[in-house]
CSV table of C-alpha atoms and ligand atoms in Angstrom, one decimal:
chain,number,residue,atom,x,y,z
A,1,MET,CA,34.0,13.9,17.6
A,2,ALA,CA,35.5,15.3,14.4
A,3,ASN,CA,32.9,16.7,12.0
A,4,SER,CA,34.0,14.5,9.3
A,5,GLU,CA,33.0,11.3,11.0
A,6,PRO,CA,29.9,9.8,9.8
A,7,CYS,CA,26.9,10.3,12.2
A,8,LEU,CA,25.8,6.6,12.7
A,9,LYS,CA,22.6,7.7,14.4
A,10,HIS,CA,21.2,8.8,11.2
A,11,MET,CA,22.4,6.1,8.9
A,12,VAL,CA,19.4,3.6,9.6
A,13,THR,CA,16.1,5.2,9.9
A,14,ARG,CA,14.2,4.1,13.1
A,15,VAL,CA,10.7,3.1,12.2
A,16,ALA,CA,7.8,2.6,14.6
A,17,ILE,CA,4.5,0.7,13.5
A,18,ASN,CA,1.3,1.9,15.3
A,19,GLY,CA,-1.3,-0.8,14.9
A,20,PHE,CA,0.1,-4.2,14.2
A,21,GLY,CA,-2.9,-5.7,12.3
A,22,THR,CA,-3.4,-6.8,8.7
A,23,ILE,CA,-1.3,-3.9,7.1
A,24,GLY,CA,0.9,-3.2,10.2
A,25,LYS,CA,2.5,-6.6,10.5
A,26,ARG,CA,3.3,-6.7,6.7
A,27,VAL,CA,4.8,-3.3,6.6
A,28,ALA,CA,6.9,-4.3,9.6
A,29,ASP,CA,8.3,-7.2,7.8
A,30,ALA,CA,9.0,-5.2,4.6
A,31,VAL,CA,10.8,-2.5,6.7
A,32,ASP,CA,12.7,-5.2,8.5
A,33,ALA,CA,13.9,-6.5,5.1
A,34,GLN,CA,15.7,-3.2,4.2
A,35,ASP,CA,19.2,-2.2,5.3
A,36,ASP,CA,18.5,1.3,5.4
A,37,MET,CA,15.7,1.2,8.1
A,38,GLU,CA,14.9,-0.7,11.3
A,39,ILE,CA,11.9,-1.5,13.3
A,40,VAL,CA,12.3,-0.1,16.7
A,41,GLY,CA,8.8,-1.0,18.0
A,42,VAL,CA,5.2,-2.1,17.0
A,43,THR,CA,2.1,-1.5,19.1
A,44,LYS,CA,-0.9,-3.5,20.1
A,45,THR,CA,-4.1,-2.1,21.8
A,46,ARG,CA,-4.1,-5.1,24.2
A,47,PRO,CA,-2.5,-8.5,24.7
A,48,SER,CA,-4.3,-10.4,21.8
A,49,PHE,CA,-2.9,-13.1,19.7
A,50,GLY,CA,-1.0,-10.7,17.3
A,51,CYS,CA,1.5,-10.1,20.2
A,52,ASP,CA,2.9,-13.6,19.5
A,53,LEU,CA,4.0,-12.6,16.1
A,54,ALA,CA,5.8,-9.5,17.4
A,55,VAL,CA,7.7,-11.7,20.0
A,56,LYS,CA,8.6,-14.3,17.4
A,57,LYS,CA,10.0,-11.5,15.1
A,58,ASN,CA,11.9,-9.8,18.0
A,59,PHE,CA,10.0,-6.5,17.4
A,60,PRO,CA,9.8,-4.6,20.6
A,61,LEU,CA,6.2,-4.5,21.7
A,62,PHE,CA,4.5,-1.3,23.0
A,63,CYS,CA,0.9,-0.4,24.0
A,64,THR,CA,-1.1,1.9,21.5
A,65,PHE,CA,-1.9,3.9,24.6
A,66,ASP,CA,-0.1,5.5,27.5
A,67,THR,CA,-2.5,4.5,30.3
A,68,GLN,CA,-0.5,2.5,32.9
A,69,GLU,CA,-3.4,0.0,33.3
A,70,LYS,CA,-3.5,-0.8,29.6
A,71,ILE,CA,0.4,-1.2,29.5
A,72,ASP,CA,0.3,-3.5,32.7
A,73,ALA,CA,-2.3,-5.7,31.0
A,74,PHE,CA,0.4,-7.1,28.7
A,75,ALA,CA,2.7,-8.2,31.6
A,76,GLU,CA,-0.3,-9.9,33.2
A,77,ALA,CA,-0.7,-11.8,29.9
A,78,GLY,CA,3.0,-12.8,29.8
A,79,TYR,CA,4.2,-10.2,27.2
A,80,ASP,CA,7.2,-7.9,27.7
A,81,CYS,CA,5.6,-4.5,26.9
A,82,LYS,CA,8.3,-1.7,26.7
A,83,GLY,CA,5.9,1.1,27.3
A,84,GLY,CA,3.1,3.2,25.9
A,85,LEU,CA,3.0,5.1,22.5
A,86,SER,CA,4.9,8.1,24.0
A,87,ASP,CA,7.9,5.9,24.8
A,88,LEU,CA,7.9,4.5,21.3
A,89,LEU,CA,7.6,8.0,19.8
A,90,SER,CA,10.7,9.0,21.8
A,91,ILE,CA,12.9,6.5,20.0
A,92,CYS,CA,11.7,6.6,16.4
A,93,ASP,CA,12.3,8.8,13.5
A,94,ILE,CA,9.1,8.0,11.6
A,95,ILE,CA,5.9,6.2,12.7
A,96,VAL,CA,3.8,4.3,10.1
A,97,ASP,CA,0.1,4.4,11.4
A,98,CYS,CA,-1.7,1.2,10.5
A,99,SER,CA,-4.7,1.7,12.7
A,100,PRO,CA,-8.2,1.2,11.4
A,101,GLY,CA,-9.4,3.9,9.3
A,102,LYS,CA,-10.7,7.2,10.9
A,103,VAL,CA,-8.7,7.2,14.1
A,104,GLY,CA,-5.9,9.0,12.4
A,105,ALA,CA,-6.8,12.5,13.5
A,106,GLU,CA,-6.2,11.7,17.2
A,107,ASN,CA,-3.1,10.0,16.4
A,108,LEU,CA,-1.6,12.6,14.2
A,109,GLU,CA,-1.9,15.1,17.1
A,110,LYS,CA,0.4,12.9,19.1
A,111,TYR,CA,2.9,12.4,16.4
A,112,ARG,CA,3.2,16.2,15.8
A,113,GLU,CA,3.5,16.8,19.5
A,114,ALA,CA,6.5,14.4,19.6
A,115,GLY,CA,8.0,16.0,16.5
A,116,VAL,CA,8.0,12.6,14.6
A,117,LYS,CA,7.2,12.1,11.0
A,118,SER,CA,4.3,10.0,10.1
A,119,ILE,CA,2.6,7.9,7.4
A,120,PHE,CA,-1.1,7.1,7.3
A,121,GLN,CA,-3.0,4.6,5.2
A,122,GLY,CA,-5.9,4.7,2.7
A,123,GLY,CA,-8.5,4.5,5.4
A,124,GLU,CA,-7.8,8.1,6.3
A,125,LYS,CA,-8.8,11.0,4.2
A,126,HIS,CA,-6.4,13.0,2.1
A,127,GLU,CA,-7.4,16.1,4.0
A,128,LEU,CA,-5.9,14.7,7.2
A,129,THR,CA,-2.3,14.8,5.9
A,130,GLY,CA,-2.6,17.2,2.9
A,131,LYS,CA,-0.4,14.9,1.0
A,132,SER,CA,-0.9,11.4,-0.5
A,133,TYR,CA,1.7,8.9,-2.0
A,134,THR,CA,2.2,6.2,-4.5
A,135,SER,CA,5.7,5.3,-5.6
A,136,SER,CA,5.1,5.8,-9.4
A,137,ALA,CA,2.9,8.9,-9.2
A,138,ASN,CA,4.5,11.3,-6.8
A,139,HIS,CA,7.5,10.2,-4.9
A,140,LEU,CA,9.4,13.4,-5.7
A,141,GLU,CA,6.5,15.6,-4.2
A,142,ASN,CA,7.0,13.6,-0.9
A,143,ILE,CA,10.6,14.2,-0.4
A,144,GLY,CA,11.3,15.5,3.1
A,145,VAL,CA,7.6,16.0,4.0
A,146,ASP,CA,6.6,15.4,7.6
A,147,CYS,CA,3.3,13.6,7.0
A,148,THR,CA,1.7,11.6,4.1
A,149,ARG,CA,-0.9,9.0,3.3
A,150,VAL,CA,-0.2,5.9,1.3
A,151,VAL,CA,-3.5,5.6,-0.8
A,152,SER,CA,-5.8,2.7,-0.6
A,153,CYS,CA,-5.1,-0.8,-2.1
A,154,ASN,CA,-7.7,0.1,-5.0
A,155,THR,CA,-6.2,3.6,-5.7
A,156,THR,CA,-2.6,2.1,-5.5
A,157,GLY,CA,-3.8,-0.4,-8.1
A,158,LEU,CA,-5.2,2.3,-10.4
A,159,SER,CA,-1.9,4.1,-10.0
A,160,ARG,CA,0.2,1.3,-11.0
A,161,THR,CA,-1.4,0.9,-14.6
A,162,LEU,CA,-2.7,4.5,-15.1
A,163,VAL,CA,0.2,6.5,-14.4
A,164,PRO,CA,2.5,4.9,-17.0
A,165,LEU,CA,-0.3,5.2,-19.4
A,166,PHE,CA,-0.8,8.8,-18.7
A,167,GLU,CA,2.9,9.5,-19.0
A,168,SER,CA,3.0,7.7,-22.5
A,169,ILE,CA,0.4,10.1,-23.8
A,170,GLN,CA,0.8,13.3,-21.8
A,171,ASP,CA,2.2,15.4,-24.6
A,172,LYS,CA,-1.0,14.7,-26.5
A,173,GLY,CA,-3.8,15.2,-23.9
A,174,THR,CA,-5.0,13.5,-20.9
A,175,LEU,CA,-6.9,10.3,-19.8
A,176,SER,CA,-10.6,10.1,-19.0
A,177,VAL,CA,-11.0,7.0,-16.9
A,178,ASN,CA,-14.2,5.0,-15.8
A,179,SER,CA,-13.5,2.3,-13.4
A,180,VAL,CA,-15.9,-0.4,-11.8
A,181,MET,CA,-14.4,-1.7,-8.6
A,182,ILE,CA,-15.6,-5.2,-7.7
A,183,ARG,CA,-14.5,-5.4,-4.2
A,184,ARG,CA,-13.9,-8.1,-1.7
A,185,ALA,CA,-16.4,-8.2,1.1
A,186,ALA,CA,-13.8,-8.8,3.9
A,187,ASP,CA,-10.2,-9.7,4.6
A,188,PRO,CA,-9.6,-13.4,5.0
A,189,GLY,CA,-8.9,-12.9,8.8
A,190,ASP,CA,-12.1,-10.8,9.3
A,191,SER,CA,-15.4,-12.4,10.6
A,192,SER,CA,-17.3,-9.2,11.1
A,193,LYS,CA,-17.9,-7.8,7.6
A,194,GLY,CA,-20.0,-8.9,4.6
A,195,PRO,CA,-22.0,-9.4,2.5
A,196,ILE,CA,-21.8,-13.2,2.3
A,197,ASN,CA,-24.7,-13.7,-0.2
A,198,ALA,CA,-25.3,-10.6,-1.9
A,199,ILE,CA,-23.8,-8.1,-4.4
A,200,LYS,CA,-23.7,-4.7,-2.6
A,201,PRO,CA,-23.5,-1.5,-4.5
A,202,VAL,CA,-21.8,1.6,-3.0
A,203,LEU,CA,-24.6,4.0,-3.4
A,204,LYS,CA,-22.4,7.0,-3.0
A,205,VAL,CA,-21.8,7.7,-6.7
A,206,PRO,CA,-19.1,8.1,-7.8
A,207,SER,CA,-17.2,6.1,-5.3
A,208,HIS,CA,-14.3,7.6,-3.5
A,209,HIS,CA,-11.8,5.1,-5.1
A,210,GLY,CA,-11.4,6.6,-8.6
A,211,PRO,CA,-11.2,10.3,-7.7
A,212,ASP,CA,-8.7,9.4,-4.9
A,213,LEU,CA,-6.2,8.8,-7.6
A,214,MET,CA,-6.4,12.5,-8.3
A,215,THR,CA,-4.7,13.1,-4.9
A,216,VAL,CA,-1.4,11.6,-6.4
A,217,LYS,CA,-2.0,12.4,-10.1
A,218,GLN,CA,-4.4,15.2,-10.5
A,219,GLU,CA,-4.0,15.3,-14.2
A,220,ILE,CA,-5.9,12.0,-14.7
A,221,GLU,CA,-9.7,12.5,-14.9
A,222,ILE,CA,-11.4,9.6,-13.3
A,223,THR,CA,-14.6,8.4,-11.8
A,224,SER,CA,-15.6,5.0,-10.4
A,225,LEU,CA,-18.4,2.8,-9.4
A,226,ALA,CA,-17.9,0.2,-6.6
A,227,VAL,CA,-19.7,-3.0,-5.5
A,228,ALA,CA,-18.9,-5.5,-2.7
A,229,VAL,CA,-19.1,-9.2,-3.5
A,230,PRO,CA,-18.9,-12.3,-1.3
A,231,THR,CA,-15.1,-13.1,-1.7
A,232,THR,CA,-12.2,-12.4,0.6
A,233,ILE,CA,-9.0,-12.7,-1.6
A,234,MET,CA,-8.8,-9.9,-4.1
A,235,HIS,CA,-10.6,-7.0,-5.6
A,236,LEU,CA,-11.1,-6.7,-9.4
A,237,HIS,CA,-11.2,-3.6,-11.6
A,238,ALA,CA,-12.9,-3.4,-14.9
A,239,ILE,CA,-11.6,-0.2,-16.5
A,240,THR,CA,-12.4,1.8,-19.6
A,241,VAL,CA,-10.0,4.5,-20.5
A,242,GLU,CA,-10.7,7.3,-23.1
A,243,LEU,CA,-7.4,8.3,-24.8
A,244,PRO,CA,-6.7,11.4,-26.8
A,245,SER,CA,-7.5,10.8,-30.5
A,246,ASN,CA,-3.8,11.1,-31.5
A,247,HIS,CA,-2.7,8.6,-28.9
A,248,GLY,CA,-0.4,6.4,-31.2
A,249,LEU,CA,-0.9,3.3,-29.1
A,250,SER,CA,-1.9,-0.2,-29.8
A,251,THR,CA,-3.1,-3.1,-27.7
A,252,LYS,CA,0.3,-4.5,-28.1
A,253,SER,CA,2.2,-1.5,-27.1
A,254,VAL,CA,0.1,-0.9,-24.0
A,255,ILE,CA,0.7,-4.5,-23.0
A,256,GLU,CA,4.4,-4.2,-23.5
A,257,MET,CA,4.5,-0.9,-21.6
A,258,TRP,CA,2.9,-2.7,-18.5
A,259,ARG,CA,5.2,-5.7,-18.9
A,260,LYS,CA,8.1,-3.2,-18.2
A,261,THR,CA,6.4,-1.4,-15.3
A,262,PRO,CA,7.6,-2.1,-11.7
A,263,ARG,CA,4.9,-4.1,-9.6
A,264,VAL,CA,2.7,-5.0,-12.5
A,265,ILE,CA,2.4,-8.7,-13.7
A,266,VAL,CA,0.9,-9.3,-17.2
A,267,MET,CA,-0.2,-12.8,-18.0
A,268,ASN,CA,-2.4,-14.5,-20.6
A,269,GLY,CA,-5.3,-16.0,-18.9
A,270,THR,CA,-6.3,-18.5,-21.6
A,271,ASP,CA,-2.7,-19.9,-22.0
A,272,THR,CA,-2.0,-20.0,-18.4
A,273,LYS,CA,-5.3,-21.1,-17.2
A,274,ILE,CA,-5.4,-18.2,-14.9
A,275,THR,CA,-8.9,-17.3,-15.4
A,276,SER,CA,-10.0,-15.8,-12.0
A,277,THR,CA,-8.8,-14.4,-8.9
A,278,ALA,CA,-8.6,-17.8,-7.3
A,279,GLU,CA,-5.8,-18.9,-9.6
A,280,VAL,CA,-4.1,-15.5,-9.3
A,281,MET,CA,-3.8,-16.0,-5.6
A,282,GLU,CA,-2.7,-19.6,-6.1
A,283,LEU,CA,0.1,-18.0,-8.3
A,284,ALA,CA,0.8,-15.6,-5.4
A,285,ARG,CA,1.2,-18.6,-3.0
A,286,ASP,CA,3.6,-20.2,-5.5
A,287,ILE,CA,5.7,-17.1,-5.5
A,288,GLY,CA,6.3,-17.7,-1.7
A,289,ARG,CA,6.0,-14.5,0.0
A,290,LYS,CA,4.7,-14.6,3.5
A,291,TRP,CA,0.9,-14.9,3.9
A,292,GLY,CA,0.7,-15.6,0.2
A,293,ASP,CA,0.9,-12.0,-0.6
A,294,LEU,CA,1.0,-10.5,-4.2
A,295,HIS,CA,2.5,-7.0,-4.1
A,296,GLU,CA,2.0,-6.7,-7.9
A,297,ILE,CA,-1.1,-5.7,-9.7
A,298,PHE,CA,-2.3,-8.5,-12.0
A,299,VAL,CA,-3.3,-7.7,-15.5
A,300,TRP,CA,-4.9,-10.2,-17.8
A,301,GLU,CA,-3.1,-9.9,-21.2
A,302,ASP,CA,-6.1,-11.3,-23.1
A,303,GLY,CA,-8.4,-8.9,-21.4
A,304,VAL,CA,-6.8,-5.8,-22.8
A,305,SER,CA,-8.3,-4.3,-25.8
A,306,LEU,CA,-7.7,-0.9,-27.5
A,307,GLN,CA,-10.7,0.0,-29.9
A,308,GLY,CA,-10.2,3.3,-31.4
A,309,ASN,CA,-9.7,5.7,-28.5
A,310,LYS,CA,-11.0,3.5,-25.9
A,311,LEU,CA,-8.8,1.1,-23.9
A,312,TYR,CA,-10.5,-1.7,-22.0
A,313,TYR,CA,-8.8,-3.9,-19.3
A,314,PHE,CA,-9.2,-5.9,-16.2
A,315,GLN,CA,-6.8,-5.9,-13.2
A,316,ALA,CA,-6.8,-7.8,-9.9
A,317,ILE,CA,-5.6,-6.4,-6.6
A,318,HIS,CA,-4.4,-8.2,-3.5
A,319,GLN,CA,-5.8,-5.9,-1.1
A,320,GLU,CA,-3.8,-6.8,1.9
A,321,SER,CA,-0.5,-6.3,0.3
A,322,ASP,CA,-0.1,-4.0,-2.8
A,323,VAL,CA,0.4,-1.1,-0.5
A,324,ILE,CA,3.1,-2.8,1.6
A,325,PRO,CA,6.3,-1.8,-0.6
A,326,GLU,CA,4.8,1.6,-1.2
A,327,ASN,CA,5.1,2.3,2.6
A,328,VAL,CA,8.7,1.5,2.3
A,329,ASP,CA,9.3,3.8,-0.7
A,330,ALA,CA,7.3,6.5,1.2
A,331,ILE,CA,9.6,6.3,4.2
A,332,ARG,CA,12.6,6.8,1.8
A,333,ALA,CA,11.0,9.8,0.2
A,334,MET,CA,10.0,11.4,3.5
A,335,MET,CA,13.5,10.7,5.1
A,336,ASP,CA,15.0,12.0,1.9
A,337,ILE,CA,17.1,8.9,1.5
A,338,GLU,CA,16.3,8.3,-2.3
A,339,LYS,CA,15.0,10.7,-4.7
A,340,ASP,CA,14.5,8.4,-7.6
A,341,TRP,CA,11.3,6.4,-7.2
A,342,MET,CA,12.6,3.6,-9.5
A,343,VAL,CA,15.9,3.1,-7.5
A,344,SER,CA,13.8,2.9,-4.3
A,345,VAL,CA,11.3,0.5,-5.8
A,346,GLU,CA,14.1,-1.8,-7.0
A,347,LYS,CA,15.8,-1.7,-3.6
A,348,THR,CA,12.7,-2.3,-1.7
A,349,ASP,CA,11.6,-5.3,-3.9
A,350,LYS,CA,15.0,-6.9,-4.0
A,351,ALA,CA,15.3,-6.7,-0.1
A,352,ILE,CA,11.8,-8.3,0.3
A,353,SER,CA,12.6,-11.1,-2.1
A,354,ALA,CA,15.9,-11.9,-0.2
A,355,TYR,CA,14.2,-11.5,3.2
A,356,TYR,CA,11.9,-14.4,2.2
A,357,GLY,CA,14.6,-16.3,0.4
A,358,LEU,CA,13.1,-16.1,-3.0
B,1,NAD,P1,-6.7,-4.1,11.1
B,1,NAD,O1,-8.0,-3.9,11.8
B,1,NAD,O2,-6.4,-5.5,10.4
B,1,NAD,O3,-5.5,-3.6,12.0
B,1,NAD,C1,-5.6,-2.4,12.6
B,1,NAD,C2,-4.7,-2.5,14.0
B,1,NAD,O4,-4.8,-1.2,14.6
B,1,NAD,C3,-5.3,-3.5,15.0
B,1,NAD,O5,-4.3,-4.3,15.4
B,1,NAD,C4,-6.0,-2.6,16.0
B,1,NAD,O6,-6.0,-3.3,17.3
B,1,NAD,C5,-5.0,-1.5,16.0
B,1,NAD,N1,-5.7,-0.3,16.6
B,1,NAD,C6,-7.0,0.0,16.9
B,1,NAD,N2,-7.2,1.2,17.4
B,1,NAD,C7,-6.0,1.8,17.3
B,1,NAD,C8,-5.4,3.2,17.4
B,1,NAD,N3,-6.4,4.1,18.0
B,1,NAD,N4,-4.2,3.4,17.3
B,1,NAD,C9,-3.3,2.4,16.7
B,1,NAD,N5,-3.8,1.2,16.4
B,1,NAD,C10,-5.0,0.9,16.7
B,1,NAD,O7,-6.8,-3.0,9.9
B,1,NAD,P2,-6.0,-3.0,8.6
B,1,NAD,O8,-6.8,-3.8,7.5
B,1,NAD,O9,-4.6,-3.4,8.8
B,1,NAD,O10,-6.1,-1.4,8.1
B,1,NAD,C11,-5.3,-0.5,8.6
B,1,NAD,C12,-5.3,0.7,7.6
B,1,NAD,O11,-4.9,0.2,6.3
B,1,NAD,C13,-6.7,1.3,7.4
B,1,NAD,O12,-6.5,2.7,7.1
B,1,NAD,C14,-7.1,0.7,6.1
B,1,NAD,O13,-8.1,1.3,5.4
B,1,NAD,C15,-5.9,0.5,5.5
B,1,NAD,N6,-5.8,-0.5,4.3
B,1,NAD,C16,-6.3,-1.7,4.6
B,1,NAD,C17,-6.2,-2.7,3.6
B,1,NAD,C18,-6.8,-4.1,3.7
B,1,NAD,O14,-7.2,-4.6,2.7
B,1,NAD,N7,-6.9,-4.6,5.0
B,1,NAD,C19,-5.7,-2.4,2.4
B,1,NAD,C20,-5.0,-1.2,2.1
B,1,NAD,C21,-5.2,-0.2,3.2
């Protein structure tokens, strides 16, 4: 073949998903929506009900493990299992690990042995990968890397609003942030977690959520406290930011900045009657993404107040979905497909909207 002919093999990035659960099934859809990447397989640990979705979507189904007995269990339950994890690793360029937190180390070893790039999720520690990712904070730092971690839903939410704020004042100083994370007790599909009738503080102070932001934007000083409450639909952050004295911002200018920020929605709660996370999620269901997802961070306009050097605001996070488009952007960074994070974000979001006919 003449050297000038395009190498078709590398035109579309071949993506595998290890762990087709809450995050994995959403990342699979978001990848499937893009024209520069494709899903070559997803894994399940056993033939449970989630396999039906993979079949319906025509995603090739693999077993999370290489044990023949575990692979055979799929056929016995009526599923066409294409093989074990090693088989999947032999046909992909990059794997998105969506396994439950803390099993990453073992998986990473397998990915490295197979010479496959990998993305982990926020349930793993930064130390596992040595790199973390959000689209707005450090896309460029992740260009071409072999392994990274898309930070948790809470940290992604903090990054969405605090990184543009930091960039607007960075020639004058830095931000000192204290954030209180009011966390959902469990995901809607989870029957094993709680609390169901209590408010449960995280007694490790500060909680890991705030400081985790520094793994993607180390210049922002941040601490956090966290409590879990009996709700399943969203997290809510109550945030106080100390700005440098010469910040030059106003409540109005901060709101305008966030209105122009990708993946941030700013709405007036009093005017729109969106007064709680319940109405925010109803708005999300009206948008019409699958599962009623809200990829954007929701900021209440009338809950933003800049008083002197202190900025106060609330934001709501749809924990199951805000990290989903970030995984797509992370793939583009690692495969060196797109260096400009804003271009990637626009492409990702447009493709997802088109995929769901929005
Ligand atoms: P989940 O339990 O819904 O799904 C995990 C899937 O991985 C399941 O299908 C499970 O069977 C499978 N699995 C189990 N052991 C495995 C292994 N050794 N290798 C591969 N797969 C395995 O969990 P989730 O909520 O999707 O969370 C996945 C990751 O995403 C975690 O790191 C979590 O912290 C992070 N995360 C979760 C949320 C959320 O709200 N659910 C938000 C952001 C990030």
